[in-house]
């Protein structure tokens, strides 16, 4: 069964982000799998800004439980503890974006991903962190993350 899950990236303060900075706080992606301890296949990922600025190049990191990270707009640095929780990453490239000036904001969509994501026992949820992979500016506001998954 194909399912989409939309979450809002929490606390983007806006302003200039440098390569390596974290965008927002870690975000819970609820019910990404159908059964506790189950798996899904990430088929697509979409990132939408409401402030009409470029999405830029970003790495979306997936974690099996909540990672301890830095605050918004600070340098994201992967620790050994975080690495033990990491289960995959997806790169959002400039080529994945719609043009700036779109009436509803700017979107970037990555398709045909095929990344298998597995949750821990007794959980249907995963966590994501957005790391800036190419310097960019974001206005303060909401960044929506949309996950398209195939649940067996």
GROMACS .gro file of C-alpha atoms in nm:
model
  152
    1UNK     CA    1   0.000   0.000   0.000
    2UNK     CA    2   0.136   0.343  -0.098
    3UNK     CA    3   0.104   0.614   0.168
    4UNK     CA    4   0.212   0.977   0.203
    5UNK     CA    5   0.306   1.133   0.535
    6UNK     CA    6   0.349   1.509   0.577
    7UNK     CA    7   0.529   1.668   0.869
    8UNK     CA    8   0.636   2.027   0.942
    9UNK     CA    9   1.000   2.099   1.007
   10UNK     CA   10   1.003   2.256   1.352
   11UNK     CA   11   1.160   2.588   1.446
   12UNK     CA   12   1.328   2.717   1.133
   13UNK     CA   13   1.452   3.056   1.251
   14UNK     CA   14   1.527   3.188   0.906
   15UNK     CA   15   1.836   3.357   0.776
   16UNK     CA   16   2.150   3.231   0.611
   17UNK     CA   17   2.255   2.870   0.657
   18UNK     CA   18   2.605   2.752   0.578
   19UNK     CA   19   2.703   2.415   0.436
   20UNK     CA   20   2.689   2.168   0.725
   21UNK     CA   21   2.426   2.356   0.930
   22UNK     CA   22   2.117   2.184   1.066
   23UNK     CA   23   1.782   2.316   0.941
   24UNK     CA   24   1.527   2.310   1.223
   25UNK     CA   25   1.505   2.046   1.494
   26UNK     CA   26   1.475   1.666   1.457
   27UNK     CA   27   1.129   1.578   1.327
   28UNK     CA   28   0.918   1.275   1.418
   29UNK     CA   29   0.767   1.096   1.117
   30UNK     CA   30   0.475   0.906   1.270
   31UNK     CA   31   0.338   0.575   1.140
   32UNK     CA   32   0.585   0.548   0.853
   33UNK     CA   33   0.548   0.168   0.874
   34UNK     CA   34   0.228  -0.033   0.905
   35UNK     CA   35   0.345  -0.265   1.186
   36UNK     CA   36   0.564  -0.201   1.491
   37UNK     CA   37   0.922  -0.298   1.417
   38UNK     CA   38   0.834  -0.313   1.049
   39UNK     CA   39   0.984  -0.172   0.734
   40UNK     CA   40   0.879   0.041   0.439
   41UNK     CA   41   1.034   0.152   0.113
   42UNK     CA   42   1.084   0.525   0.069
   43UNK     CA   43   0.971   0.594  -0.289
   44UNK     CA   44   0.967   0.975  -0.294
   45UNK     CA   45   1.053   1.275  -0.082
   46UNK     CA   46   0.927   1.631  -0.126
   47UNK     CA   47   1.038   1.944   0.057
   48UNK     CA   48   0.826   2.260   0.031
   49UNK     CA   49   0.910   2.607   0.161
   50UNK     CA   50   0.637   2.862   0.214
   51UNK     CA   51   0.873   3.158   0.196
   52UNK     CA   52   0.934   3.140  -0.178
   53UNK     CA   53   1.309   3.086  -0.158
   54UNK     CA   54   1.517   2.810  -0.306
   55UNK     CA   55   1.516   2.479  -0.119
   56UNK     CA   56   1.887   2.437  -0.191
   57UNK     CA   57   2.092   2.120  -0.151
   58UNK     CA   58   2.001   1.924   0.160
   59UNK     CA   59   2.077   1.584   0.309
   60UNK     CA   60   1.780   1.424   0.486
   61UNK     CA   61   1.903   1.185   0.754
   62UNK     CA   62   1.676   0.907   0.886
   63UNK     CA   63   1.712   0.775   1.242
   64UNK     CA   64   1.542   0.481   1.418
   65UNK     CA   65   1.500   0.686   1.738
   66UNK     CA   66   1.537   1.051   1.834
   67UNK     CA   67   1.895   1.167   1.789
   68UNK     CA   68   2.064   1.426   2.008
   69UNK     CA   69   2.156   1.707   1.773
   70UNK     CA   70   2.240   2.075   1.771
   71UNK     CA   71   1.998   2.366   1.747
   72UNK     CA   72   1.863   2.516   1.427
   73UNK     CA   73   2.125   2.693   1.215
   74UNK     CA   74   2.422   2.542   1.403
   75UNK     CA   75   2.678   2.302   1.256
   76UNK     CA   76   2.539   1.948   1.236
   77UNK     CA   77   2.801   1.698   1.340
   78UNK     CA   78   2.740   1.323   1.334
   79UNK     CA   79   2.850   1.159   1.660
   80UNK     CA   80   2.911   0.788   1.714
   81UNK     CA   81   2.583   0.766   1.910
   82UNK     CA   82   2.393   0.931   1.625
   83UNK     CA   83   2.562   0.708   1.368
   84UNK     CA   84   2.442   0.401   1.557
   85UNK     CA   85   2.082   0.528   1.514
   86UNK     CA   86   2.117   0.634   1.148
   87UNK     CA   87   1.943   0.414   0.892
   88UNK     CA   88   1.975   0.612   0.569
   89UNK     CA   89   2.002   0.944   0.394
   90UNK     CA   90   1.856   1.111   0.085
   91UNK     CA   91   2.016   1.403  -0.101
   92UNK     CA   92   1.789   1.681  -0.230
   93UNK     CA   93   1.977   1.842  -0.520
   94UNK     CA   94   1.928   2.171  -0.703
   95UNK     CA   95   1.802   1.976  -1.006
   96UNK     CA   96   1.512   1.841  -0.794
   97UNK     CA   97   1.358   2.189  -0.745
   98UNK     CA   98   1.074   2.383  -0.898
   99UNK     CA   99   1.157   2.742  -0.997
  100UNK     CA  100   1.165   3.020  -0.741
  101UNK     CA  101   0.865   3.250  -0.747
  102UNK     CA  102   0.608   2.969  -0.751
  103UNK     CA  103   0.278   3.094  -0.603
  104UNK     CA  104   0.266   2.838  -0.319
  105UNK     CA  105   0.636   2.838  -0.238
  106UNK     CA  106   0.923   2.635  -0.375
  107UNK     CA  107   0.926   2.256  -0.385
  108UNK     CA  108   1.195   1.998  -0.438
  109UNK     CA  109   1.099   1.640  -0.515
  110UNK     CA  110   1.320   1.332  -0.528
  111UNK     CA  111   1.156   1.030  -0.694
  112UNK     CA  112   1.238   0.661  -0.743
  113UNK     CA  113   1.441   0.643  -0.422
  114UNK     CA  114   1.392   0.279  -0.314
  115UNK     CA  115   1.547   0.322   0.034
  116UNK     CA  116   1.437   0.054   0.283
  117UNK     CA  117   1.361   0.204   0.626
  118UNK     CA  118   1.312  -0.018   0.931
  119UNK     CA  119   1.182   0.091   1.269
  120UNK     CA  120   1.283  -0.042   1.610
  121UNK     CA  121   1.060  -0.300   1.785
  122UNK     CA  122   0.743  -0.152   1.936
  123UNK     CA  123   0.756   0.155   1.710
  124UNK     CA  124   0.601   0.263   1.380
  125UNK     CA  125   0.790   0.594   1.376
  126UNK     CA  126   1.121   0.733   1.253
  127UNK     CA  127   1.304   1.062   1.304
  128UNK     CA  128   1.459   1.287   1.040
  129UNK     CA  129   1.715   1.565   1.050
  130UNK     CA  130   1.782   1.806   0.764
  131UNK     CA  131   2.145   1.900   0.706
  132UNK     CA  132   2.230   2.183   0.468
  133UNK     CA  133   2.463   2.042   0.201
  134UNK     CA  134   2.497   2.369   0.010
  135UNK     CA  135   2.469   2.713   0.174
  136UNK     CA  136   2.123   2.866   0.144
  137UNK     CA  137   1.887   3.121   0.296
  138UNK     CA  138   1.549   3.027   0.441
  139UNK     CA  139   1.287   3.271   0.559
  140UNK     CA  140   1.139   3.203   0.899
  141UNK     CA  141   0.833   2.986   0.847
  142UNK     CA  142   0.726   2.635   0.776
  143UNK     CA  143   0.916   2.381   0.571
  144UNK     CA  144   0.696   2.081   0.487
  145UNK     CA  145   0.847   1.737   0.444
  146UNK     CA  146   0.640   1.483   0.249
  147UNK     CA  147   0.738   1.117   0.246
  148UNK     CA  148   0.595   0.876  -0.010
  149UNK     CA  149   0.634   0.520   0.120
  150UNK     CA  150   0.534   0.171   0.012
  151UNK     CA  151   0.418  -0.032   0.311
  152UNK     CA  152   0.425  -0.408   0.248
   0.00000   0.00000   0.00000
